[in-house]
Amino acid sequence: MSAIDRATRALREILHNPGNDACADCGAPDPDWGSCSLGVFICLACSGIHRNIPDISKVKSLSLSHWEDHEMQFMAENGNELMKSKYEAAVPVYYYKPTHKDCQVLREQWIRAKYERKEFCEPGKSFIYEEGTRDGLLMKRGRDNGQFFSRRFVLSEREGTLKYLTKYDAKEPKAVIKVDSINAIFQPEKIGNPHGLQITYLKDYSTRNMFIYHENGKEIVDWYNTIRAVQLHYLKVAFPGATDAELVPKLTRNFLKEGYMEKTGPRQTEGFKKRWFTLDHRRLMYFKDPLDAFAKGEVFLGHRDHGYNVSTGLPAGTHCNGAWQHGITIQTPDRYFLFTCEMESDQLEWVKHFNNVMSVPMSPQEYTMEAMFKHRP
């Protein structure tokens, strides 16, 4: 048996120790790399990030690299659980800990914050995310021309707002957004920038999209986590008896699903038109273009006990003019909405998400939202 084979067998044994069966940084199953300087087992994707901080982390493949005896001993004596207790000892509850499904910039800044900057090693230390204000320039996509321009953004915990100004010294902001209405989600592929962040908020009873980025990955992730910190502060005031575990899921959230479908109009005699759809829990929004500032329309998805339902297929007699034949019918108390998907797999996935949403009991805030949908102009 070769030295590499013996090392691989020994390392596989260490992988059976608690916590070592998932990547120490993103939770991906079955890590096949290790940092022999940090003592953690990591996945291939995270190993690439570790490789960019060679002064901190020295990575090796569990099956292809040569391991010294003292390196294997170090891995055995440390491992993921022990190192998490050191490097994640004081992660703030609002700080977003990325998973293997998240984008590169979130995972990279999480790894750098842990091991390079050692932000979370000492309980009681202050964080830049908790300073109560943030002021800086971000690149923002123009609503009409699609070009990105430098804009000043100001986040204020005291005022509970995020403002942006078209000029740095402008006297009046272009928009004032309440932090409790904000959602922020990284969308690098959609925006076309590895640090692209989509911010959504309510404006005149409709969802407004804003697309921003910063050339520096740390800067945009710092903005993201500062928004979450300010939001948590406001939730604690609004719900004084709630626990952190109850409040954290109310911070920024990923969309349940996005993608193209075709839809017809309310009379169901119009032609089916291709639209970009975003499912944000109970709000199904549709856009002419994925980067539109405003949705062309929104559908509220309530609980099935209140007259909401979804089924595959279209009503008999529906004229389907498009090439997409995999239909979906959503029933609300007021009307039916008809959609078609290009692929059956898309159809089934959309229906699964719609069913999941309609199966969840509605909160008091969602009853308010439902009423707003019914009475808005």
CSV table of N, CA, C and O in Angstrom, one decimal, residues 146-259:
chain,number,residue,atom,x,y,z
A,146,GLY,N,-30.8,50.9,-17.8
A,146,GLY,CA,-30.0,49.7,-17.5
A,146,GLY,C,-28.6,49.8,-17.3
A,146,GLY,O,-27.9,48.8,-17.1
A,147,GLN,N,-28.1,51.1,-17.2
A,147,GLN,CA,-26.6,51.3,-16.9
A,147,GLN,C,-26.4,51.5,-15.4
A,147,GLN,O,-27.3,51.9,-14.7
A,148,PHE,N,-25.2,51.1,-14.9
A,148,PHE,CA,-24.9,51.2,-13.5
A,148,PHE,C,-24.2,52.6,-13.2
A,148,PHE,O,-23.2,52.9,-14.0
A,149,PHE,N,-24.6,53.3,-12.2
A,149,PHE,CA,-24.0,54.5,-11.8
A,149,PHE,C,-23.7,54.5,-10.3
A,149,PHE,O,-24.4,53.9,-9.5
A,150,SER,N,-22.7,55.3,-10.0
A,150,SER,CA,-22.3,55.4,-8.6
A,150,SER,C,-23.3,56.2,-7.8
A,150,SER,O,-23.6,57.3,-8.2
A,151,ARG,N,-23.9,55.7,-6.7
A,151,ARG,CA,-24.9,56.4,-5.9
A,151,ARG,C,-24.5,56.3,-4.4
A,151,ARG,O,-23.9,55.3,-4.0
A,152,ARG,N,-24.8,57.3,-3.7
A,152,ARG,CA,-24.6,57.3,-2.3
A,152,ARG,C,-25.7,56.6,-1.5
A,152,ARG,O,-26.9,57.0,-1.8
A,153,PHE,N,-25.4,55.7,-0.7
A,153,PHE,CA,-26.4,55.0,0.2
A,153,PHE,C,-26.1,55.3,1.6
A,153,PHE,O,-25.0,55.3,2.1
A,154,VAL,N,-27.2,55.6,2.4
A,154,VAL,CA,-27.1,55.9,3.8
A,154,VAL,C,-28.1,55.0,4.6
A,154,VAL,O,-29.3,55.1,4.4
A,155,LEU,N,-27.5,54.1,5.4
A,155,LEU,CA,-28.4,53.3,6.3
A,155,LEU,C,-28.3,53.8,7.7
A,155,LEU,O,-27.3,54.1,8.3
A,156,SER,N,-29.5,54.0,8.3
A,156,SER,CA,-29.6,54.6,9.6
A,156,SER,C,-30.5,53.8,10.5
A,156,SER,O,-31.6,53.6,10.3
A,157,GLU,N,-29.9,53.2,11.6
A,157,GLU,CA,-30.7,52.5,12.6
A,157,GLU,C,-31.6,53.4,13.3
A,157,GLU,O,-32.7,53.1,13.6
A,158,ARG,N,-31.1,54.6,13.7
A,158,ARG,CA,-31.9,55.6,14.5
A,158,ARG,C,-33.2,55.9,13.7
A,158,ARG,O,-34.3,56.0,14.3
A,159,GLU,N,-33.0,56.2,12.4
A,159,GLU,CA,-34.2,56.6,11.6
A,159,GLU,C,-35.0,55.4,11.0
A,159,GLU,O,-36.1,55.5,10.6
A,160,GLY,N,-34.3,54.2,11.0
A,160,GLY,CA,-34.9,53.0,10.5
A,160,GLY,C,-35.1,53.1,9.0
A,160,GLY,O,-36.1,52.5,8.5
A,161,THR,N,-34.1,53.7,8.3
A,161,THR,CA,-34.3,53.9,6.9
A,161,THR,C,-33.0,53.6,6.1
A,161,THR,O,-31.9,53.6,6.7
A,162,LEU,N,-33.2,53.2,4.8
A,162,LEU,CA,-32.1,53.2,3.9
A,162,LEU,C,-32.4,54.2,2.8
A,162,LEU,O,-33.5,54.2,2.2
A,163,LYS,N,-31.5,55.2,2.6
A,163,LYS,CA,-31.7,56.2,1.6
A,163,LYS,C,-30.7,56.1,0.5
A,163,LYS,O,-29.6,55.6,0.8
A,164,TYR,N,-31.1,56.5,-0.7
A,164,TYR,CA,-30.0,56.7,-1.7
A,164,TYR,C,-30.1,58.0,-2.4
A,164,TYR,O,-31.2,58.6,-2.5
A,165,LEU,N,-29.0,58.6,-2.7
A,165,LEU,CA,-28.9,59.9,-3.3
A,165,LEU,C,-28.2,59.8,-4.6
A,165,LEU,O,-27.2,59.1,-4.8
A,166,THR,N,-28.7,60.6,-5.6
A,166,THR,CA,-28.1,60.5,-7.0
A,166,THR,C,-26.8,61.3,-7.0
A,166,THR,O,-25.9,60.9,-7.8
A,167,LYS,N,-26.6,62.2,-6.1
A,167,LYS,CA,-25.3,62.9,-6.0
A,167,LYS,C,-24.8,62.8,-4.5
A,167,LYS,O,-25.7,62.9,-3.6
A,168,TYR,N,-23.5,62.8,-4.3
A,168,TYR,CA,-23.0,62.6,-3.0
A,168,TYR,C,-23.5,63.7,-2.0
A,168,TYR,O,-23.8,63.4,-0.9
A,169,ASP,N,-23.6,64.9,-2.5
A,169,ASP,CA,-23.9,66.1,-1.6
A,169,ASP,C,-25.4,66.5,-1.9
A,169,ASP,O,-25.7,67.7,-1.5
A,170,ALA,N,-26.2,65.7,-2.5
A,170,ALA,CA,-27.6,66.0,-2.8
A,170,ALA,C,-28.3,66.4,-1.5
A,170,ALA,O,-28.1,65.7,-0.4
A,171,LYS,N,-29.2,67.4,-1.5
A,171,LYS,CA,-29.9,67.8,-0.3
A,171,LYS,C,-31.0,66.8,0.0
A,171,LYS,O,-31.4,66.6,1.2
A,172,GLU,N,-31.6,66.3,-1.0
A,172,GLU,CA,-32.8,65.4,-0.8
A,172,GLU,C,-32.5,64.0,-1.4
A,172,GLU,O,-31.9,63.9,-2.5
A,173,PRO,N,-32.8,62.9,-0.6
A,173,PRO,CA,-32.6,61.6,-1.2
A,173,PRO,C,-33.6,61.3,-2.3
A,173,PRO,O,-34.7,61.8,-2.4
A,174,LYS,N,-33.1,60.4,-3.2
A,174,LYS,CA,-34.0,60.0,-4.3
A,174,LYS,C,-35.1,59.0,-3.8
A,174,LYS,O,-36.2,59.0,-4.3
A,175,ALA,N,-34.7,58.3,-2.8
A,175,ALA,CA,-35.7,57.3,-2.2
A,175,ALA,C,-35.3,57.2,-0.7
A,175,ALA,O,-34.2,57.2,-0.3
A,176,VAL,N,-36.4,57.0,0.1
A,176,VAL,CA,-36.3,56.7,1.5
A,176,VAL,C,-37.0,55.4,1.8
A,176,VAL,O,-38.2,55.3,1.6
A,177,ILE,N,-36.3,54.4,2.2
A,177,ILE,CA,-36.9,53.0,2.3
A,177,ILE,C,-36.9,52.6,3.8
A,177,ILE,O,-35.8,52.7,4.4
A,178,LYS,N,-38.0,52.2,4.2
A,178,LYS,CA,-38.0,51.7,5.6
A,178,LYS,C,-37.4,50.3,5.7
A,178,LYS,O,-37.6,49.4,4.9
A,179,VAL,N,-36.5,50.2,6.7
A,179,VAL,CA,-35.7,48.9,6.8
A,179,VAL,C,-36.6,47.7,7.0
A,179,VAL,O,-36.2,46.6,6.6
A,180,ASP,N,-37.7,47.9,7.7
A,180,ASP,CA,-38.6,46.7,7.9
A,180,ASP,C,-39.3,46.2,6.7
A,180,ASP,O,-39.9,45.2,6.7
A,181,SER,N,-39.2,47.0,5.6
A,181,SER,CA,-39.8,46.5,4.3
A,181,SER,C,-38.8,46.0,3.4
A,181,SER,O,-39.1,45.5,2.2
A,182,ILE,N,-37.5,45.9,3.8
A,182,ILE,CA,-36.4,45.6,2.8
A,182,ILE,C,-36.2,44.1,2.8
A,182,ILE,O,-36.2,43.4,3.9
A,183,ASN,N,-35.9,43.5,1.7
A,183,ASN,CA,-35.3,42.2,1.5
A,183,ASN,C,-34.1,42.4,0.7
A,183,ASN,O,-34.1,43.2,-0.3
A,184,ALA,N,-33.0,41.7,1.0
A,184,ALA,CA,-31.8,41.8,0.2
A,184,ALA,C,-31.3,40.3,-0.1
A,184,ALA,O,-31.3,39.5,0.8
A,185,ILE,N,-31.0,40.1,-1.4
A,185,ILE,CA,-30.6,38.7,-1.8
A,185,ILE,C,-29.5,38.9,-2.9
A,185,ILE,O,-29.7,39.7,-3.8
A,186,PHE,N,-28.5,38.1,-2.7
A,186,PHE,CA,-27.4,38.1,-3.7
A,186,PHE,C,-27.9,37.4,-5.0
A,186,PHE,O,-28.4,36.3,-4.9
A,187,GLN,N,-27.6,38.1,-6.1
A,187,GLN,CA,-28.1,37.6,-7.4
A,187,GLN,C,-27.0,37.9,-8.4
A,187,GLN,O,-27.2,38.6,-9.4
A,188,PRO,N,-25.8,37.3,-8.3
A,188,PRO,CA,-24.7,37.6,-9.2
A,188,PRO,C,-25.0,37.2,-10.7
A,188,PRO,O,-24.6,38.0,-11.6
A,189,GLU,N,-25.6,36.1,-10.9
A,189,GLU,CA,-25.9,35.7,-12.3
A,189,GLU,C,-26.9,36.6,-12.9
A,189,GLU,O,-26.8,37.0,-14.1
A,190,LYS,N,-28.0,36.9,-12.2
A,190,LYS,CA,-29.1,37.7,-12.7
A,190,LYS,C,-28.6,39.1,-13.0
A,190,LYS,O,-28.9,39.7,-14.0
A,191,ILE,N,-27.8,39.7,-12.1
A,191,ILE,CA,-27.3,41.1,-12.2
A,191,ILE,C,-26.1,41.2,-13.2
A,191,ILE,O,-25.8,42.2,-13.8
A,192,GLY,N,-25.4,40.0,-13.3
A,192,GLY,CA,-24.2,40.1,-14.2
A,192,GLY,C,-22.9,40.6,-13.5
A,192,GLY,O,-22.0,41.1,-14.2
A,193,ASN,N,-22.9,40.5,-12.2
A,193,ASN,CA,-21.7,40.9,-11.4
A,193,ASN,C,-21.6,40.0,-10.3
A,193,ASN,O,-22.6,39.7,-9.6
A,194,PRO,N,-20.3,39.5,-10.0
A,194,PRO,CA,-20.2,38.5,-8.9
A,194,PRO,C,-20.6,39.0,-7.5
A,194,PRO,O,-20.8,38.2,-6.6
A,195,HIS,N,-20.7,40.4,-7.4
A,195,HIS,CA,-21.1,41.0,-6.1
A,195,HIS,C,-22.5,41.6,-6.2
A,195,HIS,O,-22.8,42.4,-5.4
A,196,GLY,N,-23.3,41.1,-7.1
A,196,GLY,CA,-24.6,41.7,-7.4
A,196,GLY,C,-25.6,41.4,-6.2
A,196,GLY,O,-25.8,40.3,-5.9
A,197,LEU,N,-26.2,42.5,-5.7
A,197,LEU,CA,-27.2,42.4,-4.6
A,197,LEU,C,-28.5,43.0,-5.1
A,197,LEU,O,-28.5,44.1,-5.6
A,198,GLN,N,-29.6,42.2,-4.9
A,198,GLN,CA,-30.9,42.8,-5.3
A,198,GLN,C,-31.6,43.2,-4.0
A,198,GLN,O,-31.7,42.4,-3.0
A,199,ILE,N,-32.1,44.4,-3.9
A,199,ILE,CA,-32.8,44.9,-2.8
A,199,ILE,C,-34.3,45.1,-3.2
A,199,ILE,O,-34.5,45.7,-4.3
A,200,THR,N,-35.2,44.5,-2.5
A,200,THR,CA,-36.6,44.7,-2.8
A,200,THR,C,-37.3,45.4,-1.6
A,200,THR,O,-36.9,45.2,-0.5
A,201,TYR,N,-38.3,46.2,-1.9
A,201,TYR,CA,-39.0,46.9,-0.8
A,201,TYR,C,-40.4,47.3,-1.4
A,201,TYR,O,-40.6,47.3,-2.6
A,202,LEU,N,-41.3,47.6,-0.5
A,202,LEU,CA,-42.7,48.0,-0.9
A,202,LEU,C,-42.7,49.5,-1.2
A,202,LEU,O,-42.2,50.3,-0.4
A,203,LYS,N,-43.3,49.9,-2.3
A,203,LYS,CA,-43.5,51.3,-2.7
A,203,LYS,C,-44.9,51.4,-3.3
A,203,LYS,O,-45.2,50.8,-4.3
A,204,ASP,N,-45.7,52.2,-2.7
A,204,ASP,CA,-47.1,52.4,-3.2
A,204,ASP,C,-47.8,51.1,-3.4
A,204,ASP,O,-48.4,50.9,-4.5
A,205,TYR,N,-47.7,50.2,-2.5
A,205,TYR,CA,-48.4,48.9,-2.5
A,205,TYR,C,-47.8,47.9,-3.5
A,205,TYR,O,-48.4,46.9,-3.7
A,206,SER,N,-46.7,48.3,-4.1
A,206,SER,CA,-46.1,47.4,-5.1
A,206,SER,C,-44.6,47.1,-4.7
A,206,SER,O,-44.0,47.9,-4.0
A,207,THR,N,-44.1,46.0,-5.1
A,207,THR,CA,-42.7,45.7,-4.8
A,207,THR,C,-41.8,46.4,-5.8
A,207,THR,O,-42.0,46.3,-7.0
A,208,ARG,N,-40.8,47.0,-5.3
A,208,ARG,CA,-39.8,47.8,-6.1
A,208,ARG,C,-38.5,47.0,-6.0
A,208,ARG,O,-38.1,46.6,-4.9
A,209,ASN,N,-37.8,46.8,-7.1
A,209,ASN,CA,-36.5,46.1,-7.2
A,209,ASN,C,-35.4,47.2,-7.4
A,209,ASN,O,-35.6,48.1,-8.2
A,210,MET,N,-34.3,47.0,-6.7
A,210,MET,CA,-33.1,47.8,-6.9
A,210,MET,C,-31.9,46.9,-7.0
A,210,MET,O,-31.8,45.9,-6.2
A,211,PHE,N,-31.1,47.1,-8.0
A,211,PHE,CA,-30.0,46.2,-8.3
A,211,PHE,C,-28.7,47.0,-8.0
A,211,PHE,O,-28.4,48.0,-8.7
A,212,ILE,N,-27.8,46.5,-7.1
A,212,ILE,CA,-26.6,47.2,-6.8
A,212,ILE,C,-25.4,46.2,-6.7
A,212,ILE,O,-25.6,45.0,-6.7
A,213,TYR,N,-24.2,46.8,-6.7
A,213,TYR,CA,-23.0,46.0,-6.5
A,213,TYR,C,-21.9,46.9,-6.0
A,213,TYR,O,-22.0,48.1,-6.1
A,214,HIS,N,-20.8,46.3,-5.5
A,214,HIS,CA,-19.6,47.0,-5.2
A,214,HIS,C,-18.5,46.2,-5.7
A,214,HIS,O,-18.5,44.9,-5.6
A,215,GLU,N,-17.4,46.8,-6.2
A,215,GLU,CA,-16.3,46.1,-6.7
A,215,GLU,C,-15.6,45.2,-5.6
A,215,GLU,O,-15.0,44.2,-5.9
A,216,ASN,N,-15.7,45.7,-4.4
A,216,ASN,CA,-15.0,45.0,-3.3
A,216,ASN,C,-16.0,44.0,-2.6
A,216,ASN,O,-17.1,44.5,-2.1
A,217,GLY,N,-15.7,42.8,-2.6
A,217,GLY,CA,-16.6,41.8,-2.0
A,217,GLY,C,-16.9,42.0,-0.6
A,217,GLY,O,-18.0,41.8,-0.1
A,218,LYS,N,-15.9,42.4,0.2
A,218,LYS,CA,-16.1,42.6,1.6
A,218,LYS,C,-17.1,43.7,1.8
A,218,LYS,O,-17.9,43.7,2.7
A,219,GLU,N,-17.0,44.8,1.1
A,219,GLU,CA,-17.8,45.9,1.2
A,219,GLU,C,-19.3,45.6,1.0
A,219,GLU,O,-20.2,46.0,1.8
A,220,ILE,N,-19.6,44.8,0.0
A,220,ILE,CA,-21.0,44.5,-0.3
A,220,ILE,C,-21.6,43.5,0.7
A,220,ILE,O,-22.7,43.7,1.2
A,221,VAL,N,-20.8,42.6,1.2
A,221,VAL,CA,-21.2,41.7,2.2
A,221,VAL,C,-21.4,42.4,3.6
A,221,VAL,O,-22.3,42.1,4.4
A,222,ASP,N,-20.5,43.4,3.8
A,222,ASP,CA,-20.7,44.2,5.1
A,222,ASP,C,-22.0,45.0,5.0
A,222,ASP,O,-22.7,45.1,6.0
A,223,TRP,N,-22.3,45.5,3.9
A,223,TRP,CA,-23.6,46.2,3.7
A,223,TRP,C,-24.8,45.2,4.0
A,223,TRP,O,-25.7,45.6,4.8
A,224,TYR,N,-24.7,44.1,3.5
A,224,TYR,CA,-25.7,43.1,3.6
A,224,TYR,C,-25.9,42.7,5.1
A,224,TYR,O,-27.1,42.7,5.6
A,225,ASN,N,-24.8,42.4,5.8
A,225,ASN,CA,-25.0,42.0,7.2
A,225,ASN,C,-25.3,43.2,8.1
A,225,ASN,O,-26.0,43.0,9.2
A,226,THR,N,-25.0,44.4,7.7
A,226,THR,CA,-25.4,45.6,8.5
A,226,THR,C,-26.9,45.8,8.3
A,226,THR,O,-27.6,46.2,9.3
A,227,ILE,N,-27.4,45.6,7.1
A,227,ILE,CA,-28.9,45.7,6.9
A,227,ILE,C,-29.6,44.7,7.9
A,227,ILE,O,-30.6,45.0,8.5
A,228,ARG,N,-29.0,43.5,7.9
A,228,ARG,CA,-29.6,42.4,8.8
A,228,ARG,C,-29.6,42.8,10.3
A,228,ARG,O,-30.5,42.6,11.0
A,229,ALA,N,-28.4,43.4,10.7
A,229,ALA,CA,-28.3,43.9,12.1
A,229,ALA,C,-29.3,44.9,12.4
A,229,ALA,O,-29.9,44.9,13.5
A,230,VAL,N,-29.5,45.9,11.5
A,230,VAL,CA,-30.5,47.0,11.7
A,230,VAL,C,-31.9,46.4,11.8
A,230,VAL,O,-32.7,46.8,12.6
A,231,GLN,N,-32.2,45.5,10.9
A,231,GLN,CA,-33.5,44.8,10.9
A,231,GLN,C,-33.8,44.1,12.2
A,231,GLN,O,-34.9,44.2,12.7
A,232,LEU,N,-32.8,43.4,12.7
A,232,LEU,CA,-33.0,42.6,13.9
A,232,LEU,C,-33.3,43.6,15.1
A,232,LEU,O,-34.1,43.3,15.9
A,233,HIS,N,-32.6,44.7,15.1
A,233,HIS,CA,-32.8,45.8,16.1
A,233,HIS,C,-34.3,46.2,16.1
A,233,HIS,O,-35.0,46.3,17.1
A,234,TYR,N,-34.8,46.4,14.9
A,234,TYR,CA,-36.2,46.9,14.8
A,234,TYR,C,-37.2,45.8,15.1
A,234,TYR,O,-38.3,46.0,15.7
A,235,LEU,N,-36.9,44.5,14.8
A,235,LEU,CA,-37.8,43.4,15.1
A,235,LEU,C,-37.8,43.2,16.7
A,235,LEU,O,-38.9,42.9,17.2
A,236,LYS,N,-36.7,43.4,17.3
A,236,LYS,CA,-36.7,43.3,18.8
A,236,LYS,C,-37.6,44.4,19.5
A,236,LYS,O,-38.2,44.1,20.5
A,237,VAL,N,-37.6,45.5,18.9
A,237,VAL,CA,-38.5,46.6,19.4
A,237,VAL,C,-40.0,46.3,19.1
A,237,VAL,O,-40.8,46.4,20.0
A,238,ALA,N,-40.2,45.8,17.9
A,238,ALA,CA,-41.6,45.5,17.5
A,238,ALA,C,-42.1,44.2,18.2
A,238,ALA,O,-43.3,44.2,18.5
A,239,PHE,N,-41.3,43.3,18.5
A,239,PHE,CA,-41.7,42.0,19.1
A,239,PHE,C,-40.8,41.7,20.3
A,239,PHE,O,-40.0,40.9,20.3
A,240,PRO,N,-41.1,42.5,21.4
A,240,PRO,CA,-40.1,42.5,22.6
A,240,PRO,C,-40.1,41.1,23.3
A,240,PRO,O,-39.1,40.8,23.9
A,241,GLY,N,-41.1,40.3,23.1
A,241,GLY,CA,-41.1,39.0,23.8
A,241,GLY,C,-40.5,37.9,22.9
A,241,GLY,O,-40.4,36.7,23.4
A,242,ALA,N,-40.2,38.2,21.7
A,242,ALA,CA,-39.8,37.1,20.7
A,242,ALA,C,-38.3,36.7,21.0
A,242,ALA,O,-37.5,37.6,21.4
A,243,THR,N,-38.0,35.5,20.7
A,243,THR,CA,-36.6,35.0,20.8
A,243,THR,C,-35.8,35.3,19.5
A,243,THR,O,-36.4,35.6,18.5
A,244,ASP,N,-34.5,35.2,19.6
A,244,ASP,CA,-33.7,35.4,18.4
A,244,ASP,C,-34.0,34.4,17.4
A,244,ASP,O,-34.1,34.6,16.2
A,245,ALA,N,-34.3,33.2,17.8
A,245,ALA,CA,-34.6,32.1,16.9
A,245,ALA,C,-35.9,32.4,16.1
A,245,ALA,O,-36.1,31.9,15.0
A,246,GLU,N,-36.8,33.1,16.8
A,246,GLU,CA,-38.1,33.4,16.1
A,246,GLU,C,-37.9,34.6,15.2
A,246,GLU,O,-38.6,34.7,14.1
A,247,LEU,N,-37.0,35.5,15.5
A,247,LEU,CA,-36.8,36.7,14.7
A,247,LEU,C,-35.9,36.6,13.5
A,247,LEU,O,-36.1,37.2,12.5
A,248,VAL,N,-34.8,35.8,13.6
A,248,VAL,CA,-33.8,35.7,12.6
A,248,VAL,C,-34.4,35.3,11.2
A,248,VAL,O,-34.1,35.9,10.2
A,249,PRO,N,-35.4,34.3,11.2
A,249,PRO,CA,-36.0,34.0,9.9
A,249,PRO,C,-36.8,35.1,9.2
A,249,PRO,O,-37.1,35.1,8.1
A,250,LYS,N,-37.1,36.2,10.0
A,250,LYS,CA,-37.8,37.4,9.4
A,250,LYS,C,-36.8,38.4,8.8
A,250,LYS,O,-37.3,39.4,8.3
A,251,LEU,N,-35.5,38.1,8.9
A,251,LEU,CA,-34.6,39.0,8.2
A,251,LEU,C,-34.6,38.7,6.8
A,251,LEU,O,-35.5,38.2,6.2
A,252,THR,N,-33.5,39.0,6.1
A,252,THR,CA,-33.4,38.8,4.6
A,252,THR,C,-33.7,37.4,4.3
A,252,THR,O,-33.4,36.5,5.1
A,253,ARG,N,-34.3,37.1,3.1
A,253,ARG,CA,-34.7,35.7,2.8
A,253,ARG,C,-34.4,35.5,1.3
A,253,ARG,O,-34.5,36.4,0.5
A,254,ASN,N,-34.1,34.3,1.0
A,254,ASN,CA,-33.9,34.0,-0.5
A,254,ASN,C,-35.3,33.8,-1.1
A,254,ASN,O,-36.2,33.4,-0.4
A,255,PHE,N,-35.4,34.0,-2.4
A,255,PHE,CA,-36.7,33.7,-3.0
A,255,PHE,C,-36.8,32.2,-3.1
A,255,PHE,O,-35.9,31.5,-3.2
A,256,LEU,N,-38.1,31.8,-3.1
A,256,LEU,CA,-38.4,30.3,-3.1
A,256,LEU,C,-38.1,29.8,-4.5
A,256,LEU,O,-37.5,28.7,-4.7
A,257,LYS,N,-38.4,30.6,-5.6
A,257,LYS,CA,-38.1,30.2,-6.9
A,257,LYS,C,-38.2,31.3,-7.9
A,257,LYS,O,-39.0,32.3,-7.7
A,258,GLU,N,-37.4,31.3,-8.9
A,258,GLU,CA,-37.5,32.3,-10.0
A,258,GLU,C,-37.3,31.6,-11.3
A,258,GLU,O,-36.7,30.5,-11.4
A,259,GLY,N,-37.9,32.2,-12.4
A,259,GLY,CA,-37.7,31.6,-13.7
A,259,GLY,C,-38.8,32.1,-14.6
A,259,GLY,O,-39.8,32.8,-14.2
